[in-house]
Amino acid sequence: MAQAKLKIKKGDQVVVITGKDKGKTGEVTQVMPAENRVIVSGINIMTKHAKPTQFSAGGLQKIEAPIHVSNVALADPKSGKPTKVGMKKLDDGKKVRIAKKSGETIA
């Protein structure tokens, strides 16, 4: 099966549109295109029980778990609200991502 091309990249500001963290915003820290998942800073926090080792103390650790890419939407650069991503070809031939709501280019 071919891997889907994601329109959300590392470093993008996204808004969670469904789930327990609905409405929260954060920055994408990692993209997993093979699983269609992203890790967003401060979103989908899970508690991991770690055994003590020679190098680290055990206990509870808070980690950011992956969230499915369909549950997040890119934050509009103008308003900060969720928006869809479109592609646009510039005059010099470069393709850029644009926010569908405002028409702004996404860095």
Short mmCIF file of N, CA and C in Angstrom, two decimals:
data_model
loop_
_atom_site.label_atom_id
_atom_site.label_comp_id
_atom_site.label_asym_id
_atom_site.label_seq_id
_atom_site.Cartn_x
_atom_site.Cartn_y
_atom_site.Cartn_z
N MET A 1 0.84 -1.18 0.00
CA MET A 1 0.00 0.00 0.00
C MET A 1 0.88 1.24 0.00
N ALA A 2 0.55 2.21 -0.82
CA ALA A 2 1.35 3.44 -0.94
C ALA A 2 1.12 4.33 0.27
N GLN A 3 2.17 4.97 0.68
CA GLN A 3 2.13 5.85 1.83
C GLN A 3 1.50 7.19 1.43
N ALA A 4 0.55 7.67 2.23
CA ALA A 4 -0.15 8.91 1.91
C ALA A 4 0.76 10.10 2.19
N LYS A 5 0.68 11.13 1.33
CA LYS A 5 1.47 12.34 1.52
C LYS A 5 0.70 13.27 2.45
N LEU A 6 1.33 13.62 3.55
CA LEU A 6 0.68 14.48 4.54
C LEU A 6 0.91 15.94 4.22
N LYS A 7 -0.09 16.76 4.48
CA LYS A 7 0.03 18.20 4.24
C LYS A 7 0.47 18.94 5.49
N ILE A 8 0.64 18.22 6.59
CA ILE A 8 1.13 18.81 7.84
C ILE A 8 2.58 18.42 8.01
N LYS A 9 3.42 19.40 8.28
CA LYS A 9 4.86 19.19 8.39
C LYS A 9 5.34 19.50 9.82
N LYS A 10 6.56 19.09 10.10
CA LYS A 10 7.18 19.36 11.39
C LYS A 10 7.33 20.88 11.55
N GLY A 11 6.98 21.39 12.72
CA GLY A 11 7.08 22.82 12.99
C GLY A 11 5.81 23.59 12.76
N ASP A 12 4.79 22.96 12.16
CA ASP A 12 3.50 23.64 11.92
C ASP A 12 2.73 23.81 13.22
N GLN A 13 1.95 24.88 13.29
CA GLN A 13 1.02 25.08 14.40
C GLN A 13 -0.29 24.41 14.00
N VAL A 14 -0.80 23.52 14.86
CA VAL A 14 -2.03 22.80 14.56
C VAL A 14 -3.04 22.96 15.69
N VAL A 15 -4.31 22.74 15.36
CA VAL A 15 -5.41 22.77 16.32
C VAL A 15 -6.02 21.39 16.35
N VAL A 16 -6.26 20.85 17.54
CA VAL A 16 -6.90 19.54 17.68
C VAL A 16 -8.40 19.76 17.46
N ILE A 17 -8.99 19.01 16.52
CA ILE A 17 -10.38 19.23 16.17
C ILE A 17 -11.33 18.19 16.76
N THR A 18 -10.80 17.12 17.33
CA THR A 18 -11.65 16.13 17.97
C THR A 18 -10.85 15.38 19.04
N GLY A 19 -11.55 14.78 19.98
CA GLY A 19 -10.90 14.01 21.04
C GLY A 19 -10.86 14.76 22.35
N LYS A 20 -10.12 14.22 23.30
CA LYS A 20 -10.10 14.79 24.66
C LYS A 20 -9.39 16.14 24.72
N ASP A 21 -8.52 16.43 23.76
CA ASP A 21 -7.80 17.70 23.75
C ASP A 21 -8.37 18.67 22.72
N LYS A 22 -9.64 18.52 22.37
CA LYS A 22 -10.28 19.34 21.35
C LYS A 22 -10.15 20.84 21.67
N GLY A 23 -9.73 21.60 20.66
CA GLY A 23 -9.60 23.05 20.82
C GLY A 23 -8.21 23.51 21.21
N LYS A 24 -7.36 22.59 21.67
CA LYS A 24 -6.00 22.96 22.08
C LYS A 24 -5.12 23.13 20.84
N THR A 25 -4.12 23.99 20.96
CA THR A 25 -3.18 24.20 19.86
C THR A 25 -1.78 23.82 20.32
N GLY A 26 -0.94 23.46 19.37
CA GLY A 26 0.44 23.11 19.67
C GLY A 26 1.25 22.99 18.40
N GLU A 27 2.55 22.80 18.58
CA GLU A 27 3.47 22.69 17.44
C GLU A 27 3.78 21.23 17.18
N VAL A 28 3.80 20.85 15.91
CA VAL A 28 4.12 19.47 15.53
C VAL A 28 5.62 19.26 15.74
N THR A 29 5.97 18.25 16.56
CA THR A 29 7.37 17.97 16.83
C THR A 29 7.88 16.78 16.02
N GLN A 30 6.97 15.90 15.61
CA GLN A 30 7.38 14.73 14.83
C GLN A 30 6.22 14.30 13.93
N VAL A 31 6.55 13.87 12.71
CA VAL A 31 5.56 13.38 11.77
C VAL A 31 5.90 11.94 11.43
N MET A 32 4.88 11.07 11.48
CA MET A 32 5.06 9.66 11.14
C MET A 32 4.17 9.33 9.95
N PRO A 33 4.65 9.56 8.71
CA PRO A 33 3.79 9.36 7.54
C PRO A 33 3.37 7.91 7.32
N ALA A 34 4.17 6.96 7.75
CA ALA A 34 3.82 5.55 7.55
C ALA A 34 2.59 5.17 8.37
N GLU A 35 2.42 5.78 9.54
CA GLU A 35 1.27 5.49 10.41
C GLU A 35 0.19 6.55 10.33
N ASN A 36 0.40 7.62 9.53
CA ASN A 36 -0.53 8.75 9.45
C ASN A 36 -0.76 9.40 10.81
N ARG A 37 0.32 9.57 11.57
CA ARG A 37 0.22 10.14 12.91
C ARG A 37 1.24 11.26 13.08
N VAL A 38 0.94 12.16 14.03
CA VAL A 38 1.84 13.26 14.37
C VAL A 38 1.94 13.34 15.88
N ILE A 39 3.06 13.88 16.36
CA ILE A 39 3.22 14.17 17.78
C ILE A 39 3.22 15.68 17.93
N VAL A 40 2.31 16.17 18.78
CA VAL A 40 2.14 17.61 18.98
C VAL A 40 2.54 17.93 20.42
N SER A 41 3.33 19.00 20.59
CA SER A 41 3.80 19.36 21.93
C SER A 41 2.64 19.78 22.81
N GLY A 42 2.55 19.17 23.99
CA GLY A 42 1.53 19.51 24.97
C GLY A 42 0.17 18.87 24.72
N ILE A 43 0.06 18.02 23.71
CA ILE A 43 -1.22 17.40 23.35
C ILE A 43 -1.12 15.89 23.52
N ASN A 44 -2.22 15.27 23.94
CA ASN A 44 -2.32 13.81 24.10
C ASN A 44 -1.25 13.29 25.06
N ILE A 45 -1.20 13.87 26.26
CA ILE A 45 -0.21 13.50 27.28
C ILE A 45 -0.63 12.18 27.93
N MET A 46 0.29 11.24 27.94
CA MET A 46 0.07 9.93 28.55
C MET A 46 1.06 9.75 29.71
N THR A 47 0.69 8.90 30.66
CA THR A 47 1.57 8.59 31.78
C THR A 47 2.20 7.24 31.54
N LYS A 48 3.53 7.19 31.61
CA LYS A 48 4.28 5.96 31.39
C LYS A 48 4.92 5.56 32.71
N HIS A 49 4.79 4.31 33.09
CA HIS A 49 5.40 3.79 34.30
C HIS A 49 6.78 3.24 33.93
N ALA A 50 7.83 3.82 34.50
CA ALA A 50 9.19 3.41 34.16
C ALA A 50 9.85 2.74 35.36
N LYS A 51 10.50 1.62 35.08
CA LYS A 51 11.26 0.94 36.12
C LYS A 51 12.56 1.67 36.37
N PRO A 52 13.04 1.68 37.58
CA PRO A 52 14.34 2.32 37.82
C PRO A 52 15.46 1.52 37.15
N THR A 53 16.40 2.22 36.56
CA THR A 53 17.55 1.58 35.94
C THR A 53 18.81 2.16 36.57
N GLN A 54 19.94 1.68 36.08
CA GLN A 54 21.22 2.15 36.60
C GLN A 54 21.43 3.64 36.27
N PHE A 55 20.82 4.09 35.18
CA PHE A 55 21.06 5.45 34.70
C PHE A 55 19.94 6.42 35.05
N SER A 56 18.72 5.94 35.27
CA SER A 56 17.62 6.85 35.56
C SER A 56 16.74 6.31 36.66
N ALA A 57 16.13 7.24 37.38
CA ALA A 57 15.21 6.85 38.44
C ALA A 57 13.88 6.43 37.81
N GLY A 58 13.19 5.54 38.45
CA GLY A 58 11.91 5.08 37.95
C GLY A 58 10.81 6.06 38.31
N GLY A 59 9.58 5.64 38.11
CA GLY A 59 8.45 6.48 38.46
C GLY A 59 7.57 6.77 37.26
N LEU A 60 6.71 7.76 37.44
CA LEU A 60 5.78 8.13 36.39
C LEU A 60 6.40 9.20 35.49
N GLN A 61 6.31 8.98 34.20
CA GLN A 61 6.81 9.95 33.23
C GLN A 61 5.66 10.39 32.35
N LYS A 62 5.57 11.68 32.09
CA LYS A 62 4.54 12.22 31.19
C LYS A 62 5.16 12.29 29.79
N ILE A 63 4.52 11.62 28.82
CA ILE A 63 5.02 11.65 27.45
C ILE A 63 3.89 12.06 26.51
N GLU A 64 4.27 12.60 25.35
CA GLU A 64 3.30 12.99 24.34
C GLU A 64 3.11 11.81 23.39
N ALA A 65 1.91 11.29 23.33
CA ALA A 65 1.61 10.15 22.47
C ALA A 65 1.20 10.66 21.08
N PRO A 66 1.41 9.84 20.05
CA PRO A 66 1.00 10.25 18.70
C PRO A 66 -0.52 10.40 18.59
N ILE A 67 -0.94 11.30 17.73
CA ILE A 67 -2.35 11.53 17.46
C ILE A 67 -2.56 11.41 15.95
N HIS A 68 -3.69 10.86 15.54
CA HIS A 68 -3.93 10.65 14.11
C HIS A 68 -4.04 11.99 13.40
N VAL A 69 -3.49 12.03 12.20
CA VAL A 69 -3.42 13.29 11.45
C VAL A 69 -4.81 13.83 11.09
N SER A 70 -5.82 12.97 11.04
CA SER A 70 -7.17 13.43 10.73
C SER A 70 -7.81 14.16 11.91
N ASN A 71 -7.22 14.03 13.09
CA ASN A 71 -7.77 14.69 14.28
C ASN A 71 -7.16 16.06 14.53
N VAL A 72 -6.26 16.49 13.66
CA VAL A 72 -5.67 17.82 13.80
C VAL A 72 -5.87 18.58 12.49
N ALA A 73 -5.92 19.90 12.59
CA ALA A 73 -6.02 20.76 11.42
C ALA A 73 -5.01 21.87 11.58
N LEU A 74 -4.48 22.33 10.48
CA LEU A 74 -3.51 23.41 10.50
C LEU A 74 -4.16 24.67 11.04
N ALA A 75 -3.45 25.42 11.87
CA ALA A 75 -3.96 26.69 12.40
C ALA A 75 -3.71 27.77 11.36
N ASP A 76 -4.75 28.55 11.06
CA ASP A 76 -4.65 29.63 10.08
C ASP A 76 -3.64 30.67 10.59
N PRO A 77 -2.67 31.09 9.76
CA PRO A 77 -1.68 32.07 10.21
C PRO A 77 -2.29 33.42 10.62
N LYS A 78 -3.43 33.78 10.05
CA LYS A 78 -4.07 35.06 10.37
C LYS A 78 -4.90 34.98 11.64
N SER A 79 -5.82 34.00 11.70
CA SER A 79 -6.78 33.96 12.80
C SER A 79 -6.47 32.92 13.86
N GLY A 80 -5.69 31.90 13.53
CA GLY A 80 -5.41 30.83 14.49
C GLY A 80 -6.47 29.75 14.53
N LYS A 81 -7.52 29.90 13.71
CA LYS A 81 -8.59 28.90 13.66
C LYS A 81 -8.19 27.76 12.73
N PRO A 82 -8.83 26.58 12.88
CA PRO A 82 -8.49 25.45 12.00
C PRO A 82 -8.82 25.75 10.54
N THR A 83 -7.96 25.29 9.65
CA THR A 83 -8.16 25.50 8.23
C THR A 83 -7.63 24.31 7.45
N LYS A 84 -8.14 24.14 6.24
CA LYS A 84 -7.62 23.11 5.35
C LYS A 84 -6.38 23.66 4.64
N VAL A 85 -5.59 22.75 4.09
CA VAL A 85 -4.36 23.13 3.40
C VAL A 85 -4.55 22.92 1.91
N GLY A 86 -4.16 23.93 1.13
CA GLY A 86 -4.20 23.82 -0.32
C GLY A 86 -2.81 24.06 -0.89
N MET A 87 -2.65 23.76 -2.17
CA MET A 87 -1.38 23.98 -2.84
C MET A 87 -1.57 25.05 -3.90
N LYS A 88 -0.52 25.85 -4.10
CA LYS A 88 -0.57 26.91 -5.10
C LYS A 88 0.78 27.00 -5.78
N LYS A 89 0.77 27.19 -7.08
CA LYS A 89 2.00 27.33 -7.83
C LYS A 89 2.30 28.81 -8.02
N LEU A 90 3.48 29.22 -7.63
CA LEU A 90 3.88 30.62 -7.78
C LEU A 90 4.35 30.89 -9.21
N ASP A 91 4.57 32.18 -9.51
CA ASP A 91 5.00 32.57 -10.85
C ASP A 91 6.35 31.98 -11.22
N ASP A 92 7.23 31.81 -10.22
CA ASP A 92 8.56 31.26 -10.50
C ASP A 92 8.57 29.72 -10.57
N GLY A 93 7.39 29.09 -10.44
CA GLY A 93 7.29 27.64 -10.59
C GLY A 93 7.32 26.87 -9.28
N LYS A 94 7.54 27.54 -8.14
CA LYS A 94 7.57 26.86 -6.85
C LYS A 94 6.15 26.57 -6.37
N LYS A 95 5.98 25.41 -5.73
CA LYS A 95 4.70 25.06 -5.12
C LYS A 95 4.76 25.41 -3.64
N VAL A 96 3.74 26.10 -3.15
CA VAL A 96 3.67 26.46 -1.73
C VAL A 96 2.34 26.01 -1.16
N ARG A 97 2.33 25.81 0.15
CA ARG A 97 1.09 25.47 0.85
C ARG A 97 0.37 26.76 1.22
N ILE A 98 -0.94 26.77 1.09
CA ILE A 98 -1.72 27.94 1.48
C ILE A 98 -2.84 27.50 2.41
N ALA A 99 -3.28 28.43 3.27
CA ALA A 99 -4.43 28.20 4.14
C ALA A 99 -5.68 28.53 3.35
N LYS A 100 -6.62 27.60 3.29
CA LYS A 100 -7.83 27.79 2.48
C LYS A 100 -8.71 28.92 3.01
N LYS A 101 -8.74 29.13 4.34
CA LYS A 101 -9.62 30.16 4.91
C LYS A 101 -9.19 31.56 4.55
N SER A 102 -7.88 31.85 4.73
CA SER A 102 -7.41 33.23 4.53
C SER A 102 -6.63 33.41 3.24
N GLY A 103 -6.15 32.33 2.65
CA GLY A 103 -5.33 32.43 1.45
C GLY A 103 -3.87 32.75 1.71
N GLU A 104 -3.48 32.81 2.98
CA GLU A 104 -2.09 33.11 3.36
C GLU A 104 -1.20 31.92 3.04
N THR A 105 0.04 32.20 2.69
CA THR A 105 1.01 31.12 2.47
C THR A 105 1.52 30.63 3.82
N ILE A 106 1.80 29.35 3.87
CA ILE A 106 2.28 28.71 5.11
C ILE A 106 3.78 28.51 4.97
N ALA A 107 4.51 29.00 5.96
CA ALA A 107 5.98 28.92 5.92
C ALA A 107 6.45 27.50 6.09
#
